Amino acid sequence: MVITLDMHSRVPIYEQLCQRVTELVAAGALEPGDQLPSVRLLARDLGVNPNTVNKAYQELERKGVICSVAGKGSFVSTAQEVSIVLQKKLLEEYGGICQACKKVGIQSSALAAILEQTFAQEGE
């Protein structure tokens, strides 16, 4: 698992870590049941405070991306749980994109056409 963080970003480190783990799950680099590195190991590898990694793991667990097993570690949640989390995240992002389009004057009919075209190409 390769995670890179931008230490100069205004986005908090724990949020970047949550985002990177979620991206790795979405890309299939981390699969349901895969074990994540321990908090201490990941903190050492990234050069961050263990509390930061712990906060990210807690947030990922709250969102359903990972689950923790006492004495065993943290694991990627089942495919169904992860799918629900990713769908929610994508819909939130889509809502933000729609708001941005509205602000610059793009009509909903143009967005709908792109959406229809994209889903029509799905089988290709």
Coordinates of C-alpha atoms in Angstrom, one line a residue:
M1 CA 0.0 0.0 0.0
V2 CA 1.6 3.2 -1.2
I3 CA 0.3 6.4 0.4
T4 CA 1.6 9.8 -0.3
L5 CA 0.6 12.9 1.7
D6 CA 1.1 16.6 1.0
M7 CA 2.5 18.0 4.2
H8 CA 2.1 21.6 2.8
S9 CA -1.6 21.2 1.9
R10 CA -4.3 23.0 3.8
V11 CA -6.2 19.7 4.0
P12 CA -5.5 18.1 7.4
I13 CA -3.2 15.0 7.2
Y14 CA -5.9 12.7 8.6
E15 CA -8.3 13.8 5.9
Q16 CA -5.7 13.2 3.2
L17 CA -5.1 9.7 4.7
C18 CA -8.8 8.9 4.7
Q19 CA -9.1 10.1 1.1
R20 CA -6.0 8.0 0.0
V21 CA -7.2 4.8 1.6
T22 CA -10.7 5.3 0.1
E23 CA -9.1 5.9 -3.3
L24 CA -7.0 2.7 -2.9
V25 CA -10.2 0.7 -2.1
A26 CA -12.1 2.2 -5.0
A27 CA -9.2 1.4 -7.4
G28 CA -9.1 -2.2 -6.2
A29 CA -5.6 -1.8 -4.8
L30 CA -7.1 -2.7 -1.4
E31 CA -9.7 -5.4 -1.4
P32 CA -12.3 -6.4 1.2
G33 CA -10.6 -8.3 4.0
D34 CA -7.2 -6.8 3.3
Q35 CA -5.4 -5.8 6.5
L36 CA -4.2 -2.3 6.9
P37 CA -0.8 -1.5 8.5
S38 CA -0.9 -0.9 12.2
V39 CA -1.3 2.7 13.4
R40 CA 2.3 2.8 14.7
L41 CA 3.8 1.3 11.5
L42 CA 1.9 3.6 9.1
A43 CA 2.6 6.6 11.3
R44 CA 6.3 5.8 11.2
D45 CA 6.3 5.1 7.4
L46 CA 4.5 8.4 6.7
G47 CA 6.4 10.4 9.3
V48 CA 3.3 11.5 11.1
N49 CA 2.0 11.3 14.7
P50 CA 0.3 8.0 15.5
N51 CA -2.7 10.0 16.8
T52 CA -3.2 11.3 13.3
V53 CA -3.3 7.8 11.8
N54 CA -5.6 6.7 14.6
K55 CA -8.0 9.6 13.9
A56 CA -8.0 8.7 10.2
Y57 CA -8.7 5.0 11.0
Q58 CA -11.5 6.0 13.3
E59 CA -13.1 8.2 10.6
L60 CA -12.7 5.4 8.0
E61 CA -14.4 3.0 10.4
R62 CA -17.2 5.5 11.1
K63 CA -17.7 5.8 7.3
G64 CA -17.7 2.0 6.9
V65 CA -14.6 1.8 4.7
I66 CA -12.7 -0.3 7.3
C67 CA -13.5 -2.3 10.4
S68 CA -11.4 -2.9 13.4
V69 CA -11.0 -6.2 15.2
A70 CA -9.7 -6.0 18.7
G71 CA -6.2 -7.5 19.0
K72 CA -6.0 -8.2 15.2
G73 CA -6.0 -4.8 13.5
S74 CA -8.0 -2.9 10.9
F75 CA -9.3 -4.5 7.7
V76 CA -11.1 -3.3 4.6
S77 CA -14.8 -3.8 5.0
T78 CA -16.9 -6.1 2.9
A79 CA -17.5 -5.1 -0.8
Q80 CA -21.1 -4.2 -0.1
E81 CA -20.2 -1.8 2.8
V82 CA -17.4 -0.2 0.7
S83 CA -19.7 0.1 -2.3
I84 CA -22.3 2.1 -0.3
V85 CA -19.6 4.4 1.1
L86 CA -18.1 5.0 -2.3
Q87 CA -21.6 5.6 -3.9
K88 CA -22.4 8.2 -1.2
K89 CA -19.0 9.9 -1.7
L90 CA -19.5 10.0 -5.5
L91 CA -23.0 11.4 -5.2
E92 CA -21.8 14.1 -2.9
E93 CA -19.0 15.0 -5.4
Y94 CA -21.6 15.0 -8.2
G95 CA -23.8 17.4 -6.2
G96 CA -20.8 19.7 -5.8
I97 CA -20.0 19.6 -9.5
C98 CA -23.7 20.3 -10.3
Q99 CA -23.6 23.4 -8.1
A100 CA -20.4 24.6 -9.7
C101 CA -22.0 24.1 -13.2
K102 CA -25.1 26.0 -12.1
K103 CA -22.9 28.9 -10.9
V104 CA -21.3 29.3 -14.3
G105 CA -24.5 29.0 -16.2
I106 CA -24.5 25.4 -17.4
Q107 CA -28.0 24.2 -17.9
S108 CA -29.3 21.1 -16.3
S109 CA -30.3 19.7 -19.7
A110 CA -26.6 19.8 -20.7
L111 CA -25.6 17.9 -17.6
A112 CA -28.4 15.4 -18.2
A113 CA -27.2 14.8 -21.8
I114 CA -23.7 14.1 -20.6
L115 CA -25.0 11.8 -17.9
E116 CA -27.2 9.9 -20.4
Q117 CA -24.3 9.6 -22.9
T118 CA -21.9 8.4 -20.2
F119 CA -24.3 5.6 -19.0
A120 CA -25.1 4.7 -22.6
Q121 CA -21.4 4.0 -23.1
E122 CA -21.1 1.9 -20.0
G123 CA -21.4 -1.4 -21.9
E124 CA -18.5 -0.5 -24.2

